[in-house]
Coordinates of C-alpha atoms and ligand atoms in Angstrom, one line a residue:
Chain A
X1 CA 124.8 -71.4 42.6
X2 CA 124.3 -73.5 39.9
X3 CA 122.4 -76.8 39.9
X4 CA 125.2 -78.2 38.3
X5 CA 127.8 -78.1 41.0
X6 CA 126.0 -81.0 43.2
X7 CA 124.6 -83.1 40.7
X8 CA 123.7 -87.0 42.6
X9 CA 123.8 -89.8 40.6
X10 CA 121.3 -92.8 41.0
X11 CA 122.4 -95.7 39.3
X12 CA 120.4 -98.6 38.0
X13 CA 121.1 -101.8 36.4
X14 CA 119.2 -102.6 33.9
X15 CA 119.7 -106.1 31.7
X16 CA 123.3 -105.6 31.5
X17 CA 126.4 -108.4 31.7
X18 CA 127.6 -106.3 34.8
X19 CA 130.5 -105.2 32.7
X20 CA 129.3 -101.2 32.9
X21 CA 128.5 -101.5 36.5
X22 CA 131.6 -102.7 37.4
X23 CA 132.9 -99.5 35.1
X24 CA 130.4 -97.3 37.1
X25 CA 131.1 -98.4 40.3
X26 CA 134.7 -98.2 39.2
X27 CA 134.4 -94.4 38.3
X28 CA 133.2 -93.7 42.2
X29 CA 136.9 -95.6 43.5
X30 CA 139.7 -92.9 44.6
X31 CA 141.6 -93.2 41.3
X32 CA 138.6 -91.5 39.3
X33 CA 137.1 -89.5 42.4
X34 CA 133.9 -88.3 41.0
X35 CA 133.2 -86.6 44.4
X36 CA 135.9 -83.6 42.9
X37 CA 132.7 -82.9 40.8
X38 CA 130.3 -82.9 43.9
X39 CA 128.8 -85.7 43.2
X40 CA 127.2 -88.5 45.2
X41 CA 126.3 -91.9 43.9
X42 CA 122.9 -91.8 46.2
X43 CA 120.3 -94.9 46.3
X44 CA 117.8 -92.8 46.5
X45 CA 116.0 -91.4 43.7
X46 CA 113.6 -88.3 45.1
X47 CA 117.4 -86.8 45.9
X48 CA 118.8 -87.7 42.2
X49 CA 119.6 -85.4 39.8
X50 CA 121.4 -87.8 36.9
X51 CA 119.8 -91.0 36.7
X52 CA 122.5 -93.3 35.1
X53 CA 121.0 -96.1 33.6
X54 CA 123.4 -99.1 32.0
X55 CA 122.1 -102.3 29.8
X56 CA 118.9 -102.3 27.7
X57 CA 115.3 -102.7 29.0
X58 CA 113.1 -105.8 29.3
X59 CA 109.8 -106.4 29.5
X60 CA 110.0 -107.1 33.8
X61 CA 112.7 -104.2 34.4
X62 CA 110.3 -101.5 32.3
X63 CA 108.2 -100.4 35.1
X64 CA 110.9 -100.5 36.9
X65 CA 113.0 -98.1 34.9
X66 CA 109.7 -95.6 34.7
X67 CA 109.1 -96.0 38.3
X68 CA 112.4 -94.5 38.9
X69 CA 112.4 -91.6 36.7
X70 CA 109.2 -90.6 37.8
X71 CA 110.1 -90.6 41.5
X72 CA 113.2 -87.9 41.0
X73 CA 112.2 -84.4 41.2
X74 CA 112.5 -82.0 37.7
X75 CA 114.6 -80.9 36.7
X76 CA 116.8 -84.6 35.9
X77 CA 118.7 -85.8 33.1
X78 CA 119.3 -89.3 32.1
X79 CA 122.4 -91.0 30.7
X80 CA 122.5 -94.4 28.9
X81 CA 126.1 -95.8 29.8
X82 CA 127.2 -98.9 27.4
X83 CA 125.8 -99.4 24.1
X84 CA 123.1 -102.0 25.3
X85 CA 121.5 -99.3 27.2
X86 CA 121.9 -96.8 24.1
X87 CA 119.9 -99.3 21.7
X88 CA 119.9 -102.9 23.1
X89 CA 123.6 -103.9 21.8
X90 CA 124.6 -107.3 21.6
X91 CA 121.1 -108.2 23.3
X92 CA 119.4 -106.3 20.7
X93 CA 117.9 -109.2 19.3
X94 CA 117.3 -111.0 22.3
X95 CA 113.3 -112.4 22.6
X96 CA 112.5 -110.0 26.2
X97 CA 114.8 -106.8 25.3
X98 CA 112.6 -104.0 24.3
X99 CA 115.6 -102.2 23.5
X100 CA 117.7 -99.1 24.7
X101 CA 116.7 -97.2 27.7
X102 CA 115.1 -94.4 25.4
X103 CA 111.9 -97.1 24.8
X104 CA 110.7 -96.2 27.9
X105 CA 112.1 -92.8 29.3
X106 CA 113.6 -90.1 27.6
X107 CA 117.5 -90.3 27.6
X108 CA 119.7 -86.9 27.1
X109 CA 123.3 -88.5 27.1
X110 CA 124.6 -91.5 25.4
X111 CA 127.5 -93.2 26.3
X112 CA 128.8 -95.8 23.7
X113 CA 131.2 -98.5 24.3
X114 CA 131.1 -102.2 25.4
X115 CA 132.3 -101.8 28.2
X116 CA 132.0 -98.0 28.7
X117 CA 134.9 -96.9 30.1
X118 CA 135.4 -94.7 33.3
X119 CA 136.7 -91.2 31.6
X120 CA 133.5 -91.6 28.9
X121 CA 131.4 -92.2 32.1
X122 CA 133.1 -89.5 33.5
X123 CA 132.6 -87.4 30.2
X124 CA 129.1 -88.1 29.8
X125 CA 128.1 -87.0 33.2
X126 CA 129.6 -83.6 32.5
X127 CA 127.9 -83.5 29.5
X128 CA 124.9 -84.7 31.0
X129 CA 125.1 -81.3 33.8
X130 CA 124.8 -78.9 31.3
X131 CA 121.4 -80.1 29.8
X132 CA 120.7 -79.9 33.1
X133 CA 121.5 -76.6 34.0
X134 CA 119.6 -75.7 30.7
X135 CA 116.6 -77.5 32.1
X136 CA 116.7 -75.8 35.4
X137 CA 117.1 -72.4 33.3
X138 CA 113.5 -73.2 31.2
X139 CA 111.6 -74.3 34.7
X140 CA 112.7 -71.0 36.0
X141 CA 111.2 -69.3 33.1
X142 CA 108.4 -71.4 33.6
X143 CA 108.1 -73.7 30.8
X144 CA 107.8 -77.4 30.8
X145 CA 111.9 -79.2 31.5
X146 CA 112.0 -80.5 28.3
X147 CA 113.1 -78.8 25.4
X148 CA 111.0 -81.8 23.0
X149 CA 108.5 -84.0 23.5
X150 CA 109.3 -87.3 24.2
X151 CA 107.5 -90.2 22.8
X152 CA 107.0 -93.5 24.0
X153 CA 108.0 -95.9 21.0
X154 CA 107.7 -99.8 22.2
X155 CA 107.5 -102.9 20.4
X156 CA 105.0 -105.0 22.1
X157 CA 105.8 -109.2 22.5
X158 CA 103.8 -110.7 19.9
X159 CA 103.9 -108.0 17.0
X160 CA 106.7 -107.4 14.8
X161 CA 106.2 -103.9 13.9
X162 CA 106.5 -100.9 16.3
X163 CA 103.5 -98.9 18.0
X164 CA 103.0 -95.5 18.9
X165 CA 102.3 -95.6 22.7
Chain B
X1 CA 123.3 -58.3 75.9
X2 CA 123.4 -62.4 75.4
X3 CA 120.6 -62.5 73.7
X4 CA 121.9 -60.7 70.9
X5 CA 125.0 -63.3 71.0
X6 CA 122.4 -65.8 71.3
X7 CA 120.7 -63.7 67.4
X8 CA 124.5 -64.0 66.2
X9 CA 124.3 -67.6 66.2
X10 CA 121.4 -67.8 64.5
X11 CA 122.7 -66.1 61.9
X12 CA 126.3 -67.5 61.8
X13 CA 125.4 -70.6 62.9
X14 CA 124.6 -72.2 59.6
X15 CA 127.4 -70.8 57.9
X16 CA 130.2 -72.2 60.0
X17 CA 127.9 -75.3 60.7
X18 CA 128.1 -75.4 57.1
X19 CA 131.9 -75.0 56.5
X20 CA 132.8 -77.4 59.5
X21 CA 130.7 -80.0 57.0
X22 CA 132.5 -78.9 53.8
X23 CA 135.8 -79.4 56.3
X24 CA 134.5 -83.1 57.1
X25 CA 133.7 -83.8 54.0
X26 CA 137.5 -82.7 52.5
X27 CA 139.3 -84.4 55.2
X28 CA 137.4 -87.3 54.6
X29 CA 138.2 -87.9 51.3
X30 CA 142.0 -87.0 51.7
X31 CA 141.9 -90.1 54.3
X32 CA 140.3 -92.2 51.6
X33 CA 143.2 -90.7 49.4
X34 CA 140.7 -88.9 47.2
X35 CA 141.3 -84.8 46.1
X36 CA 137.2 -84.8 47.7
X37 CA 134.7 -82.2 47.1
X38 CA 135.3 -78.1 47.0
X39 CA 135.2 -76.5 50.1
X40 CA 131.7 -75.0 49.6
X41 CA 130.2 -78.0 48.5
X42 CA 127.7 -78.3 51.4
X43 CA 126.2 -75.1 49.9
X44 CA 125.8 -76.1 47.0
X45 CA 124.4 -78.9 47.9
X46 CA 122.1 -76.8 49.8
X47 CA 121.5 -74.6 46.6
X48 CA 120.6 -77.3 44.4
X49 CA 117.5 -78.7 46.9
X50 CA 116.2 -75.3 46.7
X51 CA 116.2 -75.2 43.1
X52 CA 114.6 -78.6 42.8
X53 CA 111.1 -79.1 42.6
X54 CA 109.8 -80.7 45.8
X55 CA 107.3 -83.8 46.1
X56 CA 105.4 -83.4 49.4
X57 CA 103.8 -86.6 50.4
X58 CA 101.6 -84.7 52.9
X59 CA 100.6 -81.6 54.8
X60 CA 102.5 -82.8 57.3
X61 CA 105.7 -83.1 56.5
X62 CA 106.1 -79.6 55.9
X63 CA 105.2 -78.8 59.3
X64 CA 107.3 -81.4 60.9
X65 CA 110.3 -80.6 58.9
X66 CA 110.1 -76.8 59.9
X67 CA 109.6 -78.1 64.0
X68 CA 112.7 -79.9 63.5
X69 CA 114.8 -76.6 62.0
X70 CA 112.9 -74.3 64.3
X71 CA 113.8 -76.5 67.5
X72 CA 117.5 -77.0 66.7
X73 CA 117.9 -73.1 66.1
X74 CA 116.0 -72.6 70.1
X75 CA 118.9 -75.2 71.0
X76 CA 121.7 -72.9 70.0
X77 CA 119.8 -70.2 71.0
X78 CA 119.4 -71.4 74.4
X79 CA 122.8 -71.9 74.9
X80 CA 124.5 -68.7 73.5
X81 CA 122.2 -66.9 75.1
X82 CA 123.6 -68.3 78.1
X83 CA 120.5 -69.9 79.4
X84 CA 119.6 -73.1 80.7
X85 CA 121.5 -76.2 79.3
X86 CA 119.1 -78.7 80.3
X87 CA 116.6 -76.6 77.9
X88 CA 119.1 -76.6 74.9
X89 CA 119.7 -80.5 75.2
X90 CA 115.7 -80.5 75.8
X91 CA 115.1 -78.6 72.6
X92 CA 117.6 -80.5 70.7
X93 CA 115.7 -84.1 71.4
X94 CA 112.3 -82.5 70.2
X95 CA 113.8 -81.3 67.2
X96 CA 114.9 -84.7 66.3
X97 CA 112.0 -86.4 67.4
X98 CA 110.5 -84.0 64.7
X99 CA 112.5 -85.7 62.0
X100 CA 111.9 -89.0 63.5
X101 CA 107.9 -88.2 63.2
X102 CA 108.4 -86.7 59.3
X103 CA 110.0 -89.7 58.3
X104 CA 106.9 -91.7 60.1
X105 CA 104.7 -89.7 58.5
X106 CA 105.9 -90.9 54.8
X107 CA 104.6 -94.3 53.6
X108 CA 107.8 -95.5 52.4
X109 CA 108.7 -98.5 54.1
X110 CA 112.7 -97.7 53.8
X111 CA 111.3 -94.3 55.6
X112 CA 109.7 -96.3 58.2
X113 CA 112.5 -98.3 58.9
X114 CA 115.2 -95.8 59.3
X115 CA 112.7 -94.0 61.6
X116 CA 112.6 -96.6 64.0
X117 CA 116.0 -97.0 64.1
X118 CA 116.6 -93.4 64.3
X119 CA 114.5 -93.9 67.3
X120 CA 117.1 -96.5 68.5
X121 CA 119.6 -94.2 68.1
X122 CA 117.9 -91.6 70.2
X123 CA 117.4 -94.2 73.2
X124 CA 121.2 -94.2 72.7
X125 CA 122.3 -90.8 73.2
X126 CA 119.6 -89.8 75.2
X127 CA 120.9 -90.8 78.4
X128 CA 124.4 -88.8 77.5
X129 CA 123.2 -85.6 76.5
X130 CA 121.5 -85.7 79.9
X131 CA 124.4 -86.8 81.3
X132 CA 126.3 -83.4 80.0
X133 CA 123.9 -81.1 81.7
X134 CA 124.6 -83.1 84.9
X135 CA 127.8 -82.9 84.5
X136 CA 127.9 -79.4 84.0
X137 CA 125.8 -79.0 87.3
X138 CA 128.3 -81.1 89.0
X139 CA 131.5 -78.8 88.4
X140 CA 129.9 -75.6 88.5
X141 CA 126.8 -75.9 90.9
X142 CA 124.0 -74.1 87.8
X143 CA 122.6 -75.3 84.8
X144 CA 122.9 -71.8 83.6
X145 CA 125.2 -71.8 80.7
X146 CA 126.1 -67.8 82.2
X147 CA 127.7 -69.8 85.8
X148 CA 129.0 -72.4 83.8
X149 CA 131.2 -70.3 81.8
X150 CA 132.5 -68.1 84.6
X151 CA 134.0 -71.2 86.8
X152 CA 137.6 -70.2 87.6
X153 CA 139.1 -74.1 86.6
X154 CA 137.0 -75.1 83.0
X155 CA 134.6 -78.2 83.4
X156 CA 136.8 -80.5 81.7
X157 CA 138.7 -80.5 84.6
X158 CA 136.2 -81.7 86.9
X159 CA 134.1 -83.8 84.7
X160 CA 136.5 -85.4 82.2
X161 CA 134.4 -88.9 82.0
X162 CA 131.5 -87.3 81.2
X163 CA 133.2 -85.6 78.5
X164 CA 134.8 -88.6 77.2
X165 CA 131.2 -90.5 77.5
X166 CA 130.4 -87.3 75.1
X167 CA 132.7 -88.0 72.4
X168 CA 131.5 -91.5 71.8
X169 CA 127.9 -90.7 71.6
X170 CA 129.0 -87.7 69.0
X171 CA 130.0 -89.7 66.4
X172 CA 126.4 -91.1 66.5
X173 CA 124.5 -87.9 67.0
X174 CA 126.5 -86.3 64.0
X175 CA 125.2 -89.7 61.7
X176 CA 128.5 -90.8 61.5
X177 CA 127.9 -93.9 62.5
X178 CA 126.3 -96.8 62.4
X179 CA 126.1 -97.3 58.9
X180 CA 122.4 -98.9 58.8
X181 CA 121.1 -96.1 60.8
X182 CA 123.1 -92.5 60.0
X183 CA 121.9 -90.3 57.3
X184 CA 125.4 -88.9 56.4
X185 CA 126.8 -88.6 52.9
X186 CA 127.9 -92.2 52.2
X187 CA 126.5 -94.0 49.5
X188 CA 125.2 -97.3 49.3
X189 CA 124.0 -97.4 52.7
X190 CA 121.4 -100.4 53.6
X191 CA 118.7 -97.9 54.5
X192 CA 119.0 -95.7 51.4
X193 CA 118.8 -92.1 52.6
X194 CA 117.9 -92.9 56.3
X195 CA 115.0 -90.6 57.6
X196 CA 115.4 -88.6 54.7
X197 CA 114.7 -91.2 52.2
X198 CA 111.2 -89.3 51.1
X199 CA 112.1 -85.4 52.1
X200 CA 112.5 -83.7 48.5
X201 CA 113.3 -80.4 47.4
X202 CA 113.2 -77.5 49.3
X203 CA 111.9 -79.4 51.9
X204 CA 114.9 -81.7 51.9
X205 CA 117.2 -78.4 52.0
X206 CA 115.7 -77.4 55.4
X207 CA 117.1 -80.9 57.0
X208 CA 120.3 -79.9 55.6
X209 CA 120.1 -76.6 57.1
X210 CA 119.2 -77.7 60.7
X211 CA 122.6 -80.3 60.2
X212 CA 124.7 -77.5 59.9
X213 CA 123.0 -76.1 63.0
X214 CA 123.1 -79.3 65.0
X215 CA 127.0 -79.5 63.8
X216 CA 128.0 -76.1 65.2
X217 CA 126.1 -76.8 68.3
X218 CA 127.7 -80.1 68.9
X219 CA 131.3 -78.0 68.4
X220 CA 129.6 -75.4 70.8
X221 CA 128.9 -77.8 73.4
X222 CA 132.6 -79.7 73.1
X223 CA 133.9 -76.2 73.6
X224 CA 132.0 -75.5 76.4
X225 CA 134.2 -77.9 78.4
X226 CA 137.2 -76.2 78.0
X227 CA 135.8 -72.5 78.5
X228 CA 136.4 -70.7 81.6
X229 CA 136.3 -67.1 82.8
X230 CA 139.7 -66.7 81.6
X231 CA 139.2 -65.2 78.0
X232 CA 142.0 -67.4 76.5
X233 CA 140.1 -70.2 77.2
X234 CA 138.0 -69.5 74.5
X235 CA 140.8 -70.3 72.0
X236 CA 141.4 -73.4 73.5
X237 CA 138.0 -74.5 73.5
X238 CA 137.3 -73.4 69.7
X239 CA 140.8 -75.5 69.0
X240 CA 139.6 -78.4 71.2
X241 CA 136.2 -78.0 69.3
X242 CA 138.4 -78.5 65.9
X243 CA 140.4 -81.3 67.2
X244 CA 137.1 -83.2 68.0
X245 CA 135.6 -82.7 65.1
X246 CA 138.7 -84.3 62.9
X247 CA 138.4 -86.9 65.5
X248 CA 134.8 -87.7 64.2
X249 CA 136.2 -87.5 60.6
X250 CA 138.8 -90.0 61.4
X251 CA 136.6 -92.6 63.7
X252 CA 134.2 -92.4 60.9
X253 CA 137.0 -93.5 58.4
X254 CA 138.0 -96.0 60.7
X255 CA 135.2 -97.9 61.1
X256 CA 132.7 -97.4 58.5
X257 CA 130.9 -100.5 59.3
X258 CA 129.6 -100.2 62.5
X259 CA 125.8 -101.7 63.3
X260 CA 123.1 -100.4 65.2
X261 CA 123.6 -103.3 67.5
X262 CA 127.0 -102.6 68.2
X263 CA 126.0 -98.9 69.1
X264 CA 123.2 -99.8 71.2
X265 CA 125.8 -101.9 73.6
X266 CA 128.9 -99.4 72.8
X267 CA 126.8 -96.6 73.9
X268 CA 125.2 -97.8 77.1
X269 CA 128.5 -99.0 78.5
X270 CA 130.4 -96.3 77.9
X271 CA 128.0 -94.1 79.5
X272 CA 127.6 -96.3 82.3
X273 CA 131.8 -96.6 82.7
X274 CA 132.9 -93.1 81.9
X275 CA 129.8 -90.9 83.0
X276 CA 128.7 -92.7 85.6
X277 CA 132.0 -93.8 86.9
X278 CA 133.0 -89.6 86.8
X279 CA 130.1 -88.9 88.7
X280 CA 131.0 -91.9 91.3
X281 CA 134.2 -90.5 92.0
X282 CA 132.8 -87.3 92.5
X283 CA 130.3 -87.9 94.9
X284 CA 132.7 -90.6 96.8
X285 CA 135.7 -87.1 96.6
X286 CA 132.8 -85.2 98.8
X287 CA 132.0 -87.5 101.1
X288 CA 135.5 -87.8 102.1
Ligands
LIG1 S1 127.6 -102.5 26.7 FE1 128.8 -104.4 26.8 S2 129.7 -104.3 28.9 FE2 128.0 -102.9 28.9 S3 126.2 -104.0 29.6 FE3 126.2 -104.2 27.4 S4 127.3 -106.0 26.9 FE4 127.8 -105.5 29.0

């Protein structure tokens, strides 16, 4: 059976206005039912599969955010949900906002919209299992998850221009 | 003979363990008026932990996590076989105890926490499950599951308290409820994952396995009330075993927020009032 058909979402708000978590949160209520999908919103990462991440990153929530990711077991996909979490949004600008989520860990779905709605959530999810079946597929054959390597881009308080990490 | 029907559950057991779940889980979510999960979603749920890469915090766990699946399969074993029920209910505690200590065994602090509570929860149902095999002794005279089955009047007839003190203590041996204790498939509960908050992986796959044992033991043991030597009785105790089990599904619906203190007094009284009044009646009904 596929990895896909019981994917768990862990959810984590990061420095958004609330107005995609209520979204998220909303996508779990009866009317959108993501259980018909098999999956569980679960608080717990070392059993998530889709780590759904809304609002940008700061400097306190980073280690956070990395903590997370690093605590689910491979394969895992991430989705940004809201445009603040795809690239900092309205925040963007703000003076403790590193920026999107893909500063700090490598994001495979974006979800655009302020607020995202439900179906995109939804629809971003979906997306979001077939990287991950793909992912399973290349650790079967024995090769890292990730089809590219990821690099850590961050701007550091203080300088203006961006570092390699 | 019944030891090969005692093999035949090891082998079905999971499977129908497993179903009765996916059933749960369904019914569940049409009460919530949800369309829910497939059918088969328990499996693969089941497939996806073995196809995830597992984080083992220590040497132990491992071990402790096969005790607990090894222990709950000598359970169901015990009892198809037709052997001692005191063993099987025996059995069944040290596989949980097993789970308790993997959980122990993990740093975490949410791991820790749901451990000792899962400990609470066994101080609980403890006294019940004991309760059963005394009951059963009471209304057929053996412990042997073999005498127990071949009474001419089922024991539900003699021991009904006992059986009702049963039903109460299912919902929390099934991790229905409480909420702050169970390990079920809620989310957002205030202990994250329970005892299974650190299990990953494959490892995390065998816990589910040994649920779907425990589940078609628990329906095993319901129906055992209702069996008698007449063979018809078995299709009343399987139906009885499916009426409980929706039961579960609905109490569970009904009162999702339940605390561990409220168990601890709900649990102890109603064992006190409906197993111990049962077994008042049915000493003071010799005497006389
Ligand atoms: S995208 Fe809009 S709604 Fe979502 S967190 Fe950002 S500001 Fe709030």
């Amino acid at each position: 059976m596929k990895i896909s058909k019981s994917p768990w979402i862990l959810h984590y708000d990061g420095s958004s206005c609330n107005g995609c978590d209520i979204e998220v949160l909303a996508s779990t209520t009866p009317r959108y039912d993501l259980e018909r999908f098999g999956i569980i919103n679960t608080g717990d990462p070392k059993h998530a599969d889709v780590f759904l991440i809304t609002g940008g990153v700061n400097y306190q929530n980073r280690d956070v955010v990395q903590q997370l990711y690093s605590q689910m077991p491979d394969p895992k996909v991430v989705v940004a949900v809201g445009i603040c979490a795809c690239d900092g949004g309205v925040f963007k600008d703000c003076y403790n906002i590193i920026g999107g989520v893909d500063k700090v860990i490598p994001v495979d779905v974006y979800v655009p919209g302020c607020a995202a709605r439900p179906e995109s959530i939804i629809d971003g999810v979906v997306k979001a299992l077939a990287i991950l079946d793909k992912k399973r597929e290349r650790m079967a054959q024995g090769l890292v998850p990730d089809e590219k390597v990821w690099t850590n881009t961050i701007v550091r308080p203080g300088s203006q221009e961006k570092q390699e990490d | 003979m019944l030891y090969v029907l005692g093999f035949i559950f090891v082998i079905l057991g999971p499977f129908l363990g497993g179903l009765l779940s996916g059933v749960d889980r369904v019914f569940s979510a049409r009460m919530q008026r949800r369309q829910g999960p497939p059918l088969l979603q328990p499996f693969a749920d089941y497939a996806k932990f073995m196809q995830k890469k597992a984080y083992i915090i220590n040497g132990l766990q491992t071990f402790l996590i096969t005790g607990h699946l090894i222990f709950v399969i000598l359970a169901g074993w015990i009892l198809y076989a037709g052997q001692d029920i005191l063993l099987s209910i025996f059995s069944l505690t040290l596989s949980e105890m097993f789970l308790c200590m993997a959980a122990f065994s993990a740093s975490a602090p949410y791991s820790n926490m749901s451990a000792q509570r899962e400990l609470l929860q066994m101080a609980c149902t403890e006294p019940m499950l004991l309760m059963i095999a005394i009951g059963f002794y009471l209304s057929s005279g053996s412990f042997m599951v073999t005498d127990i089955v071949a009474q001419k009047t089922p024991a539900i007839i003699h021991v009904p308290g006992f059986f009702l003190g049963f039903l109460v203590i299912l919902v929390v041996e099934l991790r229905k409820s409480p909420f702050d204790v169970s390990t079920s498939h809620h989310a957002h509960q205030e202990m994250v994952k329970g005892v299974t908050t650190d299990i990953t992986g494959s490892l995390m796959g065998i816990v589910e396995l040994s649920e779907w044992y425990e589940y078609f033991l628990m329906f095993s043991y319901v129906a055992l009330y209702f069996v008698s030597s007449n063979p018809l009785s078995l299709l009343v105790g399987i139906l009885m075993g499916c009426l409980v089990m929706f039961l579960m599904t609905l109490i569970d619906n009904t009162f999702p927020r339940v605390r561990w203190e409220r168990m601890l007094s709900v649990c102890w009284a109603t064992t006190l009032i409906f197993a111990g009044g049962n077994l008042l009646l049915l000493t003071l009904l010799k005497m006389f």
